[in-house]
XYZ file of C-alpha atoms in Angstrom:
400
model
C -75.250 197.645 -3.722
C -74.967 193.978 -2.205
C -71.354 194.649 -1.527
C -72.192 197.863 0.087
C -74.562 196.374 2.613
C -71.801 193.630 3.516
C -68.995 196.354 3.942
C -71.130 199.011 5.294
C -70.441 198.363 8.927
C -66.708 198.151 8.119
C -66.739 201.389 6.519
C -68.874 203.042 9.306
C -66.557 201.600 11.900
C -63.400 202.974 9.993
C -64.880 206.273 9.865
C -65.609 206.301 13.734
C -62.440 204.748 14.596
C -60.069 207.047 12.617
C -61.979 210.187 13.520
C -62.208 209.233 17.103
C -58.427 208.578 17.235
C -57.738 212.135 15.714
C -60.009 213.763 18.147
C -58.393 212.141 21.160
C -54.875 211.597 19.962
C -54.336 214.061 17.082
C -53.361 213.485 13.547
C -50.675 211.215 14.524
C -52.927 208.766 16.377
C -55.500 208.732 13.363
C -52.578 207.881 10.886
C -51.452 205.000 13.094
C -54.801 203.485 13.385
C -55.225 203.708 9.713
C -51.648 202.211 9.139
C -52.624 199.514 11.600
C -55.747 198.622 9.900
C -53.834 198.372 6.489
C -51.333 195.923 8.284
C -54.098 193.775 9.674
C -55.877 193.444 6.198
C -52.823 192.619 4.277
C -51.481 189.918 6.839
C -54.877 188.313 7.067
C -56.432 188.162 3.607
C -55.625 184.300 3.471
C -57.542 184.195 6.842
C -60.670 185.412 4.898
C -60.325 182.808 2.461
C -60.009 180.225 5.242
C -63.004 181.592 7.105
C -65.004 181.477 4.064
C -64.518 177.794 3.639
C -65.951 177.333 7.176
C -68.798 179.953 7.208
C -70.214 178.686 4.011
C -71.165 175.559 5.904
C -73.106 177.720 8.542
C -76.655 178.911 8.486
C -77.352 182.831 7.594
C -78.153 183.099 11.291
C -74.589 182.162 12.242
C -73.114 184.204 9.711
C -74.841 187.205 11.280
C -73.429 186.024 14.606
C -70.089 185.848 13.036
C -70.410 189.425 11.771
C -71.646 190.836 15.221
C -70.692 188.932 18.387
C -67.640 187.787 16.388
C -66.396 191.084 15.775
C -66.791 192.017 19.424
C -64.828 188.804 20.479
C -62.054 189.489 17.562
C -61.770 193.397 18.774
C -61.889 193.666 22.403
C -61.098 190.014 23.239
C -58.255 189.114 20.882
C -56.613 192.476 20.105
C -57.179 194.037 23.743
C -57.833 191.529 26.473
C -56.187 188.212 24.958
C -52.657 189.984 24.943
C -53.128 190.897 28.604
C -54.096 187.350 29.585
C -50.883 185.949 27.861
C -48.749 188.601 29.500
C -50.250 187.537 32.877
C -49.875 183.845 32.410
C -46.255 184.027 31.143
C -45.217 186.908 33.513
C -46.944 185.367 36.451
C -48.779 188.585 37.374
C -52.341 189.247 37.936
C -54.433 190.733 34.957
C -55.063 193.774 37.038
C -51.387 194.448 37.221
C -50.990 193.911 33.415
C -53.752 195.961 32.613
C -52.138 198.881 34.721
C -48.941 198.264 32.921
C -50.539 198.573 29.652
C -52.060 201.840 30.808
C -49.374 203.329 32.682
C -46.045 201.578 31.660
C -46.566 200.891 27.924
C -42.874 200.141 27.084
C -42.620 197.688 29.919
C -45.897 196.125 28.724
C -44.793 195.908 25.199
C -41.450 194.159 26.492
C -43.572 191.851 28.501
C -45.498 190.867 25.590
C -42.446 190.460 23.549
C -41.149 188.006 26.117
C -44.526 186.136 25.803
C -43.878 185.743 22.092
C -42.572 182.163 22.072
C -45.635 180.830 23.812
C -47.903 182.802 21.166
C -45.793 181.567 18.339
C -46.113 177.930 19.608
C -49.745 177.880 20.286
C -50.732 179.776 17.009
C -48.096 177.902 14.721
C -49.320 174.552 15.854
C -52.863 175.268 15.494
C -52.338 176.807 11.831
C -49.942 173.811 11.040
C -52.757 171.458 12.137
C -55.243 173.157 9.545
C -52.720 173.000 6.780
C -52.021 169.301 7.631
C -55.734 168.391 7.807
C -56.232 170.041 4.399
C -53.284 168.319 2.585
C -54.089 164.866 4.117
C -57.956 164.877 3.424
C -58.432 161.931 1.354
C -61.913 163.068 0.002
C -60.527 166.363 -1.584
C -61.019 165.833 -5.230
C -59.552 169.202 -6.423
C -55.749 169.486 -6.451
C -53.843 172.534 -7.390
C -50.229 171.256 -7.580
C -50.823 167.335 -8.097
C -47.191 166.329 -7.661
C -47.142 167.604 -4.050
C -50.860 167.210 -3.009
C -51.464 163.606 -4.423
C -49.013 161.817 -2.219
C -50.473 163.644 0.918
C -53.916 162.769 -0.179
C -53.119 159.092 -0.220
C -51.106 159.027 3.179
C -54.281 160.776 4.453
C -56.154 157.149 4.389
C -54.405 156.797 7.787
C -56.542 158.981 10.128
C -53.791 159.933 12.838
C -51.154 160.791 10.338
C -51.628 164.514 10.588
C -51.737 164.550 14.499
C -48.661 162.526 14.461
C -46.829 164.629 12.059
C -48.008 167.728 14.077
C -46.572 166.361 17.380
C -43.312 165.530 15.582
C -43.146 168.966 14.349
C -43.608 170.418 17.604
C -40.897 168.259 19.242
C -38.605 169.150 16.470
C -39.313 172.998 16.853
C -39.051 172.676 20.872
C -35.828 171.060 20.811
C -33.923 172.641 17.956
C -35.395 175.879 17.341
C -36.586 177.335 20.615
C -33.385 178.211 22.278
C -33.875 178.817 26.052
C -37.714 178.681 25.740
C -38.029 174.789 25.342
C -40.487 174.086 28.003
C -42.315 177.348 27.124
C -42.870 176.241 23.610
C -43.763 172.673 24.294
C -46.464 173.522 26.844
C -48.024 176.128 24.650
C -47.656 173.933 21.563
C -49.586 171.159 23.360
C -52.342 173.604 24.476
C -52.770 174.685 20.795
C -52.858 171.190 19.485
C -55.314 169.999 22.362
C -57.403 173.248 21.325
C -57.526 172.400 17.627
C -58.484 168.759 18.265
C -61.130 169.696 20.852
C -62.839 172.565 19.188
C -62.531 171.026 15.597
C -63.773 167.574 16.933
C -66.718 168.782 18.783
C -67.846 170.572 15.630
C -67.617 167.629 13.523
C -69.266 165.438 16.093
C -72.409 167.380 16.114
C -72.518 167.799 12.308
C -71.971 164.170 11.877
C -74.910 163.302 14.103
C -77.448 166.151 12.749
C -77.903 167.647 16.090
C -77.580 171.312 15.018
C -81.030 172.055 13.911
C -82.540 171.109 17.340
C -81.074 174.149 19.275
C -81.403 176.904 16.586
C -84.193 179.537 17.417
C -85.635 179.944 14.034
C -88.923 178.303 13.239
C -87.438 177.159 10.016
C -84.760 175.271 11.898
C -87.662 173.655 13.942
C -89.332 172.532 10.851
C -85.909 171.228 9.516
C -85.489 169.200 12.581
C -88.950 167.672 12.408
C -88.188 166.874 8.585
C -84.881 165.262 9.564
C -82.985 167.898 7.589
C -80.630 169.146 10.327
C -76.876 169.608 9.640
C -75.485 166.443 8.429
C -78.876 164.999 6.691
C -79.505 165.099 3.187
C -81.512 168.038 3.210
C -80.149 171.465 4.402
C -82.317 173.734 6.484
C -81.193 176.753 4.606
C -78.889 177.828 2.009
C -76.852 180.782 0.843
C -75.712 182.009 -2.632
C -72.864 179.912 -3.784
C -73.338 177.093 -1.568
C -75.936 174.915 -3.268
C -74.509 171.777 -2.470
C -73.410 172.271 1.128
C -75.268 171.134 3.936
C -75.460 174.133 6.520
C -74.785 173.739 10.134
C -76.868 174.979 12.748
C -77.417 174.924 16.528
C -74.564 172.979 18.432
C -72.663 172.173 15.105
C -72.535 175.816 14.116
C -71.681 176.795 17.603
C -68.419 174.622 17.731
C -67.788 175.718 14.060
C -67.966 179.647 15.348
C -65.616 178.623 18.215
C -63.323 177.272 15.690
C -63.485 180.435 13.506
C -62.682 182.524 16.532
C -59.677 180.423 17.408
C -58.381 180.378 13.601
C -58.738 184.324 13.888
C -56.945 184.450 17.059
C -54.017 182.375 15.532
C -53.810 184.571 12.563
C -53.944 187.626 14.780
C -50.965 186.910 17.121
C -48.315 187.938 14.704
C -50.117 191.246 14.027
C -50.873 191.938 17.645
C -47.002 191.643 18.834
C -45.957 193.468 15.599
C -48.312 196.340 16.066
C -46.124 197.438 19.237
C -43.318 198.430 16.653
C -45.492 201.140 15.551
C -47.449 202.048 18.671
C -47.400 200.981 22.414
C -50.883 202.377 23.214
C -53.170 199.298 23.474
C -56.317 201.189 22.700
C -54.711 202.637 19.422
C -53.606 199.026 18.389
C -57.092 197.584 19.292
C -58.808 200.203 17.282
C -56.423 199.957 14.093
C -56.388 196.107 14.213
C -60.147 195.846 15.018
C -60.918 197.890 11.934
C -58.858 195.443 9.951
C -60.617 192.461 11.439
C -63.852 194.176 10.374
C -62.652 194.198 6.775
C -61.499 190.629 6.878
C -64.868 189.452 8.479
C -66.877 191.572 5.813
C -64.606 189.966 3.019
C -65.396 186.436 4.372
C -69.087 186.944 4.111
C -68.700 188.580 0.681
C -66.778 185.422 -0.645
C -69.555 183.291 0.756
C -72.586 185.279 -0.476
C -70.846 185.628 -4.105
C -69.882 181.984 -4.269
C -66.292 182.972 -4.962
C -64.386 179.710 -3.768
C -66.718 177.750 -5.894
C -65.735 180.118 -9.000
C -62.150 180.391 -8.184
C -61.386 176.742 -7.243
C -57.816 176.972 -6.163
C -58.349 179.858 -3.772
C -58.823 177.553 -0.874
C -55.542 175.693 -1.830
C -53.469 179.001 -1.780
C -55.012 179.975 1.443
C -53.889 176.872 2.877
C -50.428 176.891 1.575
C -50.089 180.400 3.032
C -51.315 179.041 6.428
C -48.485 176.489 6.290
C -46.026 179.144 5.519
C -47.243 181.193 8.410
C -46.897 178.408 10.855
C -43.379 177.807 9.651
C -42.650 181.744 10.097
C -44.361 181.610 13.408
C -41.729 178.504 14.555
C -38.798 180.644 13.134
C -39.865 183.670 14.842
C -39.509 182.079 18.269
C -35.752 183.101 18.031
C -35.140 184.955 14.897
C -37.278 188.103 14.019
C -39.181 187.906 10.782
C -40.616 191.005 9.557
C -44.365 191.464 9.077
C -44.071 192.515 5.320
C -42.460 188.947 4.827
C -45.338 187.561 6.329
C -47.835 189.439 4.382
C -45.880 188.986 0.992
C -45.774 185.335 1.267
C -49.615 185.126 1.950
C -50.392 187.449 -0.885
C -48.000 185.451 -3.320
C -50.010 182.058 -2.790
C -53.381 183.820 -2.857
C -52.321 185.662 -5.928
C -50.976 182.491 -7.766
C -53.876 180.498 -6.750
C -56.265 183.016 -8.230
C -54.293 183.236 -11.499
C -54.565 179.450 -11.646
C -58.174 179.503 -10.877
C -58.957 182.122 -13.755
C -57.022 179.956 -16.156
C -58.929 176.830 -15.181
C -62.232 178.633 -15.505
C -61.228 179.932 -18.937
C -60.424 176.446 -20.091
C -63.846 175.030 -18.645
C -65.646 177.813 -20.469
C -63.780 177.307 -23.773
C -64.683 173.415 -23.529
C -68.154 174.278 -22.713
C -68.185 176.686 -25.820
C -66.772 174.144 -28.189
C -68.947 171.362 -26.804
C -72.002 173.675 -27.377
C -71.238 174.513 -30.649
C -71.000 170.798 -31.653
C -74.190 169.951 -29.999
C -76.182 172.746 -30.886
C -75.049 174.963 -33.384
C -76.711 178.429 -33.596
C -77.865 178.262 -29.879
C -77.425 181.913 -28.852
C -77.842 181.106 -24.918
C -75.277 178.339 -24.407
C -73.608 177.902 -21.172
C -70.530 179.363 -22.267
C -71.814 182.911 -22.521
C -73.399 182.489 -19.027
C -71.036 183.492 -16.055
C -72.677 180.632 -14.012
C -72.503 178.217 -17.029
C -69.118 176.817 -16.082
C -69.676 173.891 -13.849
C -68.648 174.813 -10.407
C -66.304 172.281 -8.721
C -66.964 172.010 -4.992
C -64.317 172.321 -2.252
C -64.024 170.222 0.770
C -66.710 171.169 3.301
């Protein structure tokens, strides 16, 4: 029932979207909407895992904002309006002219959006690459999935600027060696993506570190938390959700910037899906509907992972998602000059998530077996030991 409440809106929007497309455009339109929704979900499951690592740090109020206002931004902003803005900027047309192209000259609009792909790939690629680098270079990250690879990165992360330097070097290499005739376009968009990442991420961390978040939240509980010194970044969290017992929850301005960070991450993940969708349909409303349904499921999955504490139970999922992000960043760079099919992108992400899940299950089994053996040695005959309790195995926290 808990899962039904979380996915209820996604199911309702699916029925409305597919049925509406069928009424307006017939069976073919309904089928295309369903296909696009499945495409978006398959391409973005790693996005849900990444989102969950951030959303688990936010209060329940902001989790609801993520599912309500955030969905409106994701569907209408990123899947409908943002491509129009991108085409307007790269083709030097007014948004009104681009919207007219999208409505009345679908093929030309699709071609213009395809021409804007180098900028889209550079912006999204560097943003995702920075997420991957900051995870790999995090010196405080205790859990390691592939130690031989991750331990040297973790040690190098003692130097704070290493991820930014490596990101800039990667951008220069892509701009000079892999962007063909689009060097200036790629470098400009890449610098914009890097600046966006550093700005939004930095502001979120700034407010979290200073515990300002609870001062701006509208809940009475948050006002009380602020009076007790329990704002985000202090020792006592203003509120907690299932599966985040050791996480101080951000509120107010801190949560707001984390929310913006989540929206930019969603945009970066959606770029390849939006452009690739034009291979299936060139109707912007059908595309927005199909991808919007998929975005709803990704967001519902994010909340489900947070409420169930899945990241604490399957401790390598976060690692697999970040490896998938790194792979997607490389794919976006390659796609500037070489077409990469969406199936390849989806399969790589699914592969990393699947391997991480299997590793997490094996780790959990070993932990439970160790608890069972320890329980037998310490208290033979105890029928209610931790090993038989699904929550009995120690949950190792992820980087917050």
